[in-house]
Coordinates of C-alpha atoms and ligand atoms in Angstrom, one line a residue:
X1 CA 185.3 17.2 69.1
X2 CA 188.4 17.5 66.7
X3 CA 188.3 20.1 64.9
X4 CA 185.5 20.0 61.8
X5 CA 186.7 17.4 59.3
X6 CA 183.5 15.8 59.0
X7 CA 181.4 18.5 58.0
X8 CA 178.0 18.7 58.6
X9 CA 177.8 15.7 60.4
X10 CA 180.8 16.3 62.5
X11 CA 178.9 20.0 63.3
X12 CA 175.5 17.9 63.6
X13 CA 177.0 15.7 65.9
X14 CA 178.5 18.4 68.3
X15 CA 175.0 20.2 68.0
X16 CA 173.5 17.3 69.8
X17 CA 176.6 16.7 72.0
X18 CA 176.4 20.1 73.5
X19 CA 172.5 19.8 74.0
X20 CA 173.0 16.3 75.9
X21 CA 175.3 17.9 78.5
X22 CA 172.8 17.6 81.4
X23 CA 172.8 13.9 81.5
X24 CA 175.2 13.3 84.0
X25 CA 177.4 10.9 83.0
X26 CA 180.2 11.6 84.8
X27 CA 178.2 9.5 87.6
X28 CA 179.0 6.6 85.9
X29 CA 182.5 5.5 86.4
X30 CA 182.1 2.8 83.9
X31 CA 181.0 5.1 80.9
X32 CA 183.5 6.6 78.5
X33 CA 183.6 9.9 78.3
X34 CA 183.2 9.9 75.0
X35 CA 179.1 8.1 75.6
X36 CA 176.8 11.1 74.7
X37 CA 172.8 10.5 74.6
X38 CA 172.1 11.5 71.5
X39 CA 168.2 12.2 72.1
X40 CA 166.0 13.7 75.1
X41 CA 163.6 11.9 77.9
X42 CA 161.1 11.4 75.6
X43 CA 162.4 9.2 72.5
X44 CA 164.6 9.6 69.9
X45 CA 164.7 12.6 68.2
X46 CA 164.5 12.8 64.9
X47 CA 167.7 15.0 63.4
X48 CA 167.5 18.0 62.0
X49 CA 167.5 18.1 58.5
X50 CA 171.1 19.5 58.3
X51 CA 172.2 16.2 60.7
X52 CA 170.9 14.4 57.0
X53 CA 174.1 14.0 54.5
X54 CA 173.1 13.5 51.0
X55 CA 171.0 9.8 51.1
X56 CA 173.8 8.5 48.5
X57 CA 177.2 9.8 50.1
X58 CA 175.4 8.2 53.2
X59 CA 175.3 4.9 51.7
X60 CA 178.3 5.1 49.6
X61 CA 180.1 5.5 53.6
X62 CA 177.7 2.9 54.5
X63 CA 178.8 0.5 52.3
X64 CA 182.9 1.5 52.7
X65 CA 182.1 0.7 56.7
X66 CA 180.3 -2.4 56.0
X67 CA 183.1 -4.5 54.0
X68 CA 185.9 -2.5 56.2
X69 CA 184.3 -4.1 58.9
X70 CA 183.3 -7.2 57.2
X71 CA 187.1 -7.5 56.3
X72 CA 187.9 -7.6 60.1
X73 CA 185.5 -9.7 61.4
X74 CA 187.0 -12.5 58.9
X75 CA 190.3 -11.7 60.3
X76 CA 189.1 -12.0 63.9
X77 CA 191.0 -14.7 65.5
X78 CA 188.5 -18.1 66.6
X79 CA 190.3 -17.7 70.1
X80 CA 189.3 -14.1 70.8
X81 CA 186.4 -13.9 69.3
X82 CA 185.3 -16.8 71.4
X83 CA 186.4 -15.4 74.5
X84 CA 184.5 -12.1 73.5
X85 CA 181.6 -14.0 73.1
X86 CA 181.7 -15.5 76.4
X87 CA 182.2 -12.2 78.0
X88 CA 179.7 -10.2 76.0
X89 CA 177.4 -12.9 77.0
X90 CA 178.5 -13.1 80.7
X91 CA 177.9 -8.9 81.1
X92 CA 174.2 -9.5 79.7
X93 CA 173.3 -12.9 81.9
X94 CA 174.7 -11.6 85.1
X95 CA 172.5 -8.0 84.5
X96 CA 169.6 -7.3 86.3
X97 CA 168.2 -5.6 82.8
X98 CA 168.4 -8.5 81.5
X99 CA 167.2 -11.1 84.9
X100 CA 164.2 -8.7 85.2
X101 CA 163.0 -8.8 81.9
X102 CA 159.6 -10.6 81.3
X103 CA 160.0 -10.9 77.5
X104 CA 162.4 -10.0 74.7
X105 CA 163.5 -9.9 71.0
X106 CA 166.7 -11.5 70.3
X107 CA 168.5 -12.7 67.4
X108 CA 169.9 -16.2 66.7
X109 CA 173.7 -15.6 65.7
X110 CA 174.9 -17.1 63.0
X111 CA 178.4 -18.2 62.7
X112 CA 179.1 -17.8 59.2
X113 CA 178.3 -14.4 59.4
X114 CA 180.6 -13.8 62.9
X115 CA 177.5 -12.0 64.8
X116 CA 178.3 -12.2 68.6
X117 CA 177.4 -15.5 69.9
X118 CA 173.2 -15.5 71.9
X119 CA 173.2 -19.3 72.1
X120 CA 174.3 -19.1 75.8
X121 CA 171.5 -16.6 76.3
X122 CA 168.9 -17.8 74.3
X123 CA 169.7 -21.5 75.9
X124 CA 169.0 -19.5 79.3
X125 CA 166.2 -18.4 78.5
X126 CA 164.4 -21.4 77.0
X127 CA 165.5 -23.2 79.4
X128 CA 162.4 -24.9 81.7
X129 CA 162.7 -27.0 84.1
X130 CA 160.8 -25.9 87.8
X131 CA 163.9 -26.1 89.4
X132 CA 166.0 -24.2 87.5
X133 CA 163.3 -21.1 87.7
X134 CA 162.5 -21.3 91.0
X135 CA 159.4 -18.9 91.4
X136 CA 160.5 -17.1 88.0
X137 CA 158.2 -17.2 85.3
X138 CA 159.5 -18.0 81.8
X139 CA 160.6 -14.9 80.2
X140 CA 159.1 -14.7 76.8
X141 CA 161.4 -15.1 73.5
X142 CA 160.5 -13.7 70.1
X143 CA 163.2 -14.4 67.5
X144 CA 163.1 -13.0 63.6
X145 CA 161.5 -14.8 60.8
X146 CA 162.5 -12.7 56.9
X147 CA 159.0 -13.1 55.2
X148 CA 159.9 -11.2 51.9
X149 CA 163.4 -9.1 50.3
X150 CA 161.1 -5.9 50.9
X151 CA 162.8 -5.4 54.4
X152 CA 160.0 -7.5 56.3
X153 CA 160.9 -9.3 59.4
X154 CA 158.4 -10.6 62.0
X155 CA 159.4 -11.6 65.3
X156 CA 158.1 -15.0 66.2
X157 CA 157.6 -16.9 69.5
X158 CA 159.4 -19.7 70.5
X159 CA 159.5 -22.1 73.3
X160 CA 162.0 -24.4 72.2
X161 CA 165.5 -24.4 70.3
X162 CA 163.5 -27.2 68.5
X163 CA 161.3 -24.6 67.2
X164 CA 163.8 -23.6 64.9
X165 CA 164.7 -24.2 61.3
X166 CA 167.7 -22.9 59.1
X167 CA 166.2 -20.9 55.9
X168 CA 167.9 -20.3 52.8
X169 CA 170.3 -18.2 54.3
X170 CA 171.0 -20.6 56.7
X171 CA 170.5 -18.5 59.4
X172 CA 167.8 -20.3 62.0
X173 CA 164.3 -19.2 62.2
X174 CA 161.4 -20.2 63.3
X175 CA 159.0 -21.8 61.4
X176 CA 155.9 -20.2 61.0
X177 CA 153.4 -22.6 63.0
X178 CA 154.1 -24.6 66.2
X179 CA 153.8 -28.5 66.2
X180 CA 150.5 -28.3 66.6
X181 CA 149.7 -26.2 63.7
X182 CA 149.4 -23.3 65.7
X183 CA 150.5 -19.8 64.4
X184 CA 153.1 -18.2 66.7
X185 CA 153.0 -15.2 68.5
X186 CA 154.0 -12.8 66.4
X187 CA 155.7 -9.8 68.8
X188 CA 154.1 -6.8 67.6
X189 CA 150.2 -8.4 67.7
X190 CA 150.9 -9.8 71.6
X191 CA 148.7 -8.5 74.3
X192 CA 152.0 -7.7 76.7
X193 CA 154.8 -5.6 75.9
X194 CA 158.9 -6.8 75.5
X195 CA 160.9 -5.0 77.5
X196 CA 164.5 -5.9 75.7
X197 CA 166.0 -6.0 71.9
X198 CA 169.0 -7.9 71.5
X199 CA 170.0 -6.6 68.4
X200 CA 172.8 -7.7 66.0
X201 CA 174.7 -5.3 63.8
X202 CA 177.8 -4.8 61.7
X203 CA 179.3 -1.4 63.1
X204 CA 177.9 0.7 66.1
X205 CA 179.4 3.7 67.8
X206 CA 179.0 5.9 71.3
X207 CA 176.3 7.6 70.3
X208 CA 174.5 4.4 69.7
X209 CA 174.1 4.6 65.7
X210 CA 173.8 1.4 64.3
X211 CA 174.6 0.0 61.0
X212 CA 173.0 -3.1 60.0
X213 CA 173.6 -5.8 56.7
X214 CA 171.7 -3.3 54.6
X215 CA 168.6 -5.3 54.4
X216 CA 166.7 -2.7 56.7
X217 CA 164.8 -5.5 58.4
X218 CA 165.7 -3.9 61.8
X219 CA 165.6 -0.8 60.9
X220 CA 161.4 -1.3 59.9
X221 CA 160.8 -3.3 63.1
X222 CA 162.4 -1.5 65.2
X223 CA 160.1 2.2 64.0
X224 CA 157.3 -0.7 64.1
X225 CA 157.9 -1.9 67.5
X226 CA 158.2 2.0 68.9
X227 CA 154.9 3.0 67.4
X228 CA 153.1 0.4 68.9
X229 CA 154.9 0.5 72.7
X230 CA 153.7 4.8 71.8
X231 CA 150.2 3.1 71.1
X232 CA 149.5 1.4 73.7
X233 CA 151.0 3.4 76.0
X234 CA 153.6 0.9 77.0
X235 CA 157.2 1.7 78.4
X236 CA 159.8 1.6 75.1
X237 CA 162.1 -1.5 75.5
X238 CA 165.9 -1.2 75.9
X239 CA 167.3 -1.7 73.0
X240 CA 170.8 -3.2 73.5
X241 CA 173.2 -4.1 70.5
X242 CA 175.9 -6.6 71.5
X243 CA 179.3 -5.5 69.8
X244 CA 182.7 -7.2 69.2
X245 CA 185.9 -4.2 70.5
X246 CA 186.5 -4.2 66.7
X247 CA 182.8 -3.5 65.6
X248 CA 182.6 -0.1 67.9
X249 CA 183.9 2.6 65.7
X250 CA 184.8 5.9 65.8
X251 CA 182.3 8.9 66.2
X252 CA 182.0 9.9 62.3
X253 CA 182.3 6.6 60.6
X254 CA 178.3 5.7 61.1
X255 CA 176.1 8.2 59.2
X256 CA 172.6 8.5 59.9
X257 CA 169.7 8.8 57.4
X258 CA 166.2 9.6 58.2
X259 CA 165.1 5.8 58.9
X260 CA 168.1 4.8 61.3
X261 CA 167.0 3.4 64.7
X262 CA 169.5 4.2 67.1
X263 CA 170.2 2.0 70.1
X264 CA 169.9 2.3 74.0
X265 CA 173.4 0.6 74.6
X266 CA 176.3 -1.6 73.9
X267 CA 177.4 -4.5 75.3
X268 CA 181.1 -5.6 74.2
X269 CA 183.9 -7.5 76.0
X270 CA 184.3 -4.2 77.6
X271 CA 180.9 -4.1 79.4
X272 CA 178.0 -2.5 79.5
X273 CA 177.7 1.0 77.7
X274 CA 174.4 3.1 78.6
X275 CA 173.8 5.8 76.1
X276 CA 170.3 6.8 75.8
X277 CA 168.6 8.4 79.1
X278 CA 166.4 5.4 79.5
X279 CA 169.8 2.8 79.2
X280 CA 170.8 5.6 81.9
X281 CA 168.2 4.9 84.2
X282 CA 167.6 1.4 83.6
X283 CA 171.3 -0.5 83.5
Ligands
FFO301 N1 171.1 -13.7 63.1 C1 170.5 -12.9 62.4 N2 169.2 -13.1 62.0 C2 168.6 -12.1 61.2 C3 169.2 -11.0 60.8 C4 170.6 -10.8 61.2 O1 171.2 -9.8 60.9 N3 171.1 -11.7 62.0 N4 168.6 -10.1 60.0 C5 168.9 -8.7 60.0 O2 168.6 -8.1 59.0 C6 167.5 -10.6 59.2 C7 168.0 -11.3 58.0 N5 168.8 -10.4 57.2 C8 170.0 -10.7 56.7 C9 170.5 -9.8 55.8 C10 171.7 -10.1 55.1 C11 172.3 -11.3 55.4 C12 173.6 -11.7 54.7 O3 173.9 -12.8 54.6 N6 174.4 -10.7 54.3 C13 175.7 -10.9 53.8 C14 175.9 -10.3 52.4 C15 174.8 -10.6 51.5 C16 175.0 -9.9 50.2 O4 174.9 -8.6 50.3 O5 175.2 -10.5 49.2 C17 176.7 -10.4 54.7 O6 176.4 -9.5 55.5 O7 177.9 -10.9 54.7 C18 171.8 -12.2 56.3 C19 170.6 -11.9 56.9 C20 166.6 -11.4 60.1 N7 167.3 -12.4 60.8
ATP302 N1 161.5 2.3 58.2 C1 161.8 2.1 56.9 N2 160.8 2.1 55.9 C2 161.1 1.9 54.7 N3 162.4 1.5 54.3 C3 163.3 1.5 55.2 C4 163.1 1.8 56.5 N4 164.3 1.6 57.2 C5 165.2 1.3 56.3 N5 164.6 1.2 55.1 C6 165.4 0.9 53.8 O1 166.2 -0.3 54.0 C7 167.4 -0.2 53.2 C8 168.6 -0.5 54.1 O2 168.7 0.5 55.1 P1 170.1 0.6 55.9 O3 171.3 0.6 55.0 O4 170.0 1.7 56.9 O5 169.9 -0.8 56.7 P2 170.7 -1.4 57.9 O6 170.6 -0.6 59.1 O7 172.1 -1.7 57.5 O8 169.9 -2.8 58.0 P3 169.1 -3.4 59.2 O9 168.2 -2.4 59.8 O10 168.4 -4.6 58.7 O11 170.1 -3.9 60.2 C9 167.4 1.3 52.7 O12 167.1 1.2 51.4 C10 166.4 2.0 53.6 O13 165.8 3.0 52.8

């Protein structure tokens, strides 16, 4: 750590650095050295209260990050952030965390708002044919669906990209009943567990703090979908934000309030980051 310019959370954040140090990263050639777990074997940990800044200067730096960021992303160049978006995607196909997985939560990017491209993935994922699965069984694909502004999101199933319809934000969703009128799945009444989150963002860091669009819909699901995996006694699933190089930012930019879910890992053009001990163990 450089010195103590960030205050508390600068202090905060070498509190938890120096109580990670058994994790032995150093095993892992590919891992910055700068990639600290930020919580013990046996979930996140929620911060101490002094790890808290003041709920407005929190936001306030929030909202700086978010149209800093948002400012960049527009002035990303259409080449590079195409060929990021073929490598990000490349590093999560060719995984086994990802091959292995029986069912997931991923979000459908949208262009307009310069997420990292999933259409490669998600098209892997739906697609069907015998022959290209082999003995595989379909992996199973819930994908968000806003039902009100009070931070609600349900995670739907889908079988098909034809399941999909664009809402009012023109981001695609699926509708809420199948062709035949059925209800879909809905991720967090299902019977068997997910084992992955895709998980979109504007601004993530090392330590795997996330900052969203301010809506809080991941945020809710995300403390949702870890109460029930605590429930029924299921494993937690990876949660794994994919990341443009220009959306990982420095350690003290991303400040944490009580309700933030930190991630597992990052995937950018870079690779594969593990953070957490189960993204340790597991990728
Ligand atoms: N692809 C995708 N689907 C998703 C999300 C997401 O982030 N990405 N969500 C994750 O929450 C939920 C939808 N939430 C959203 C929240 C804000 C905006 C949005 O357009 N924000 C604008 C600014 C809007 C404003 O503040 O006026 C922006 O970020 O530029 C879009 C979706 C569910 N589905
Ligand atoms: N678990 C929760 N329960 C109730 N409100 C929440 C929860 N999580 C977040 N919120 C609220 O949602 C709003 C947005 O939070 P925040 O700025 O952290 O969202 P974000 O991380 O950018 O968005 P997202 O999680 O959708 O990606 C805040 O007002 C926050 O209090």
């Amino acid at each position: 750590m450089s010195g103590d310019r960030g205050g508390v959370l600068s202090r905060a954040a070498f509190s938890l650095m120096t109580h990670c140090h058994h994790h032995h990263l150093t095993h892992r050639a590919f891992l910055p050295s700068i990639a600290v777990p930020i919580r013990g074997a046996a979930g996140f940990a929620t911060p101490p209260a002094a790890v808290v800044m003041s709920d407005t200067a929190a936001m306030q730096q929030k909202r700086a990050l978010r149209s800093r960021i948002r400012k960049a992303l527009k002035d990303f160049s259409p080449a590079q952030r195409t060929q990021e978006d073929v490598e990000i995607q490349n590093f999560v196909l060719n995984s086994s965390w990802f091959k292995s997985c029986k069912g997931l939560c991923a979000y459908i990017s949208c262009k307009s708002l310069r997420e990292v491209d999933t259409s490669r993935i998600i098209a892997d994922v739906l697609k069907n044919s015998a022959a290209e699965h082999g003995l595989q069984v379909m992996k199973k694909l819930y994908v968000p669906r806003v039902e009100d502004k009070n931070s609600h999101m349900r995670m739907l199933r889908i079988s098909t990209i034809e399941d999909l319809v664009a809402n009012s934000m023109n981001i695609l969703e699926p509708s809420p009943v199948d062709s035949d009128q059925n209800e879909r799945e809905d991720v967090l009444l299902a019977s068997q567990p997910v084992d992955l989150l895709l998980l979109p963002g504007l601004a993530f860091d090392r330590h795997g703090r996330r900052l969203g669009r301010g809506g809080g819909y991941y945020d809710v699901f995300l403390r949702k979908y870890e109460e029930l995996a605590n429930q029924q006694n299921w494993k937690q699933p990876l949660r794994v934000a994919l990341a443009y190089s220009m959306q990982i930012v420095e350690d003290e930019s991303i400040p944490m309030t009580e309700t933030d879910v930190p991630v597992d890992a990052l995937v950018s053009s870079n690779g594969v980051f593990p953070i957490s001990p189960a993204a340790l163990e597991r990728m």
